[in-house]
Structures are given as structure tokens and as C-alpha cells.
Amino acid sequence: MISNENNAQLYALILCGGFSKRMQTDKFLIAYHNNVPQWLYLHNLLTPLVEHVFISCRNDQVSAFDQQYALIEDSIEGSSPSVGLLSAHKAHPEAAWLVIACDLPLLTDQSLQLLINERDPIKYATAFISPENDLPEPLIAIWEPKGLAVLRENFESGFNCPRKTLINNNIKLISNQLPHEQLNANTPEEMDYVLKNWKVNS
């Protein structure tokens, strides 16, 4: 176990536990890149960059993943992205987490490497600024153990929005020179836009 929180080992977490209601199909299974499902594309991006990569999922999703991949099943009740984050924090409380939502089809290792290079472990988290509203992006960010401890306290008090936790605490915000890589695809229309306008599936 890491004794100094400021040197917390960095793990990665791919959030796949959402219900994908707007997309009407599991977002983590969409193949944007050469017929590779999105969860595996992200896993391949993250593997060279961190010590361990984990997939966050609900209990009823386990069979969707090959047994060779490390899973963290949701271990607390709830339906927000905080559930996956806090389940990972519960499993490995000593680790910092590079958290990636599964609905980022344009993400490459360039943005991930920038996030890692800019990490400030003294802060509660390191996050990109959203190009849409200038707010912190909670689901493409590095959460330090103390940041996740605050998220847990907020969640237990009924405030389960990870973005609000970032807004209300001392974090490092960075600008991404490739802001299009933060594009979320949450609907069939957004999925079609990515496939038609970006060379991701060739």
C-alpha cells in the first residue's frame, strides 16, 4: 500500500455501468474503431499509461467482458457515475484513478498523456475544462484518494453529482488542445455524427 497519498499509484477505470437509455444500446459495445468495441478500444489506449486498468460495470454486465480483463462490479446502491467511482475507491482506497467514460469515441492517447503529465497529486483532482461550458469534466479526469473521499461523503449525504464535487473543491483544471476528443456520444444521432464526420472506423 502507498504510504504517502501524494504519491498514490495511478490506476485507470473505464466506466461501463450506465444504462445507456438515450443511446438505446450499450455504449461500451459500440465499435467506432475497426470493429473493436469501445470498452476494448479504451482499454488498449490506457494499458501502456498506468499500472492497472479496470472496467467498472454492473453485476448483470459481467458476462459481456472477456474473463482476462479486470472488472470492478458496482458494490454500492445507486445509478449515477459516482457508483462506479466509489466502488473502485472502495476496492483500492490507496489508488488515484484516471476515470474515463465509455462514451468518448474520439479520445486518443494524446489527451490521456496530457492529463497524466499535468496531474497535480496535491489537488483533489486534475480535470479537463469542458469546451461546452468551461466546467470541469468529471469523467475524463484523475481523481486523487482525498477527492474520492469527499465524493463518498457527498454521495452518502444525497449529493451524488461528481462535477459538483470537483467544482466545490481544490482541483487542477487544464485546457485540452484537442477539445474534440472530449466529445460525448450519448444518442443514436451523436453516434451517427461521429461515424459520418470522423475517420474512426476505417
mmCIF file of N, CA, C and O in Angstrom, residues 110-111 114 128 174-182:
data_model
loop_
_atom_site.group_PDB
_atom_site.id
_atom_site.type_symbol
_atom_site.label_atom_id
_atom_site.label_comp_id
_atom_site.label_asym_id
_atom_site.label_seq_id
_atom_site.Cartn_x
_atom_site.Cartn_y
_atom_site.Cartn_z
ATOM 1 N N GLN A 110 -3.237 10.936 -26.858
ATOM 2 C CA GLN A 110 -2.686 12.288 -26.709
ATOM 3 C C GLN A 110 -3.345 13.034 -25.544
ATOM 4 O O GLN A 110 -2.655 13.649 -24.722
ATOM 5 N N SER A 111 -4.672 12.977 -25.481
ATOM 6 C CA SER A 111 -5.369 13.622 -24.371
ATOM 7 C C SER A 111 -5.059 12.924 -23.050
ATOM 8 O O SER A 111 -4.872 13.571 -22.015
ATOM 9 N N LEU A 114 -1.600 13.884 -21.853
ATOM 10 C CA LEU A 114 -1.618 15.251 -21.343
ATOM 11 C C LEU A 114 -2.174 15.288 -19.927
ATOM 12 O O LEU A 114 -1.619 15.951 -19.037
ATOM 13 N N PHE A 128 -9.962 18.057 -17.204
ATOM 14 C CA PHE A 128 -10.066 18.927 -18.355
ATOM 15 C C PHE A 128 -11.223 19.910 -18.163
ATOM 16 O O PHE A 128 -12.213 19.609 -17.491
ATOM 17 N N ILE A 174 -7.265 21.951 -16.577
ATOM 18 C CA ILE A 174 -6.372 22.127 -17.710
ATOM 19 C C ILE A 174 -7.180 22.211 -19.004
ATOM 20 O O ILE A 174 -8.262 21.637 -19.122
ATOM 21 N N SER A 175 -6.621 22.943 -19.970
ATOM 22 C CA SER A 175 -7.237 23.043 -21.291
ATOM 23 C C SER A 175 -6.641 21.985 -22.195
ATOM 24 O O SER A 175 -5.430 21.747 -22.176
ATOM 25 N N ASN A 176 -7.487 21.378 -22.984
ATOM 26 C CA ASN A 176 -7.057 20.357 -23.934
ATOM 27 C C ASN A 176 -6.908 20.996 -25.309
ATOM 28 O O ASN A 176 -7.857 21.602 -25.817
ATOM 29 N N GLN A 177 -5.728 20.866 -25.900
ATOM 30 C CA GLN A 177 -5.519 21.407 -27.245
ATOM 31 C C GLN A 177 -6.270 20.611 -28.310
ATOM 32 O O GLN A 177 -6.315 21.011 -29.466
ATOM 33 N N LEU A 178 -6.836 19.485 -27.898
ATOM 34 C CA LEU A 178 -7.655 18.655 -28.794
ATOM 35 C C LEU A 178 -9.048 18.516 -28.174
ATOM 36 O O LEU A 178 -9.468 17.421 -27.794
ATOM 37 N N PRO A 179 -9.789 19.616 -28.060
ATOM 38 C CA PRO A 179 -11.069 19.570 -27.337
ATOM 39 C C PRO A 179 -12.097 18.633 -27.959
ATOM 40 O O PRO A 179 -12.991 18.148 -27.258
ATOM 41 N N HIS A 180 -11.975 18.353 -29.254
ATOM 42 C CA HIS A 180 -12.935 17.436 -29.887
ATOM 43 C C HIS A 180 -12.842 16.038 -29.292
ATOM 44 O O HIS A 180 -13.805 15.271 -29.361
ATOM 45 N N GLU A 181 -11.707 15.710 -28.663
ATOM 46 C CA GLU A 181 -11.558 14.386 -28.065
ATOM 47 C C GLU A 181 -12.428 14.207 -26.817
ATOM 48 O O GLU A 181 -12.579 13.106 -26.318
ATOM 49 N N GLN A 182 -12.998 15.301 -26.334
ATOM 50 C CA GLN A 182 -13.899 15.240 -25.194
ATOM 51 C C GLN A 182 -15.362 15.106 -25.608
ATOM 52 O O GLN A 182 -16.255 15.137 -24.752
#
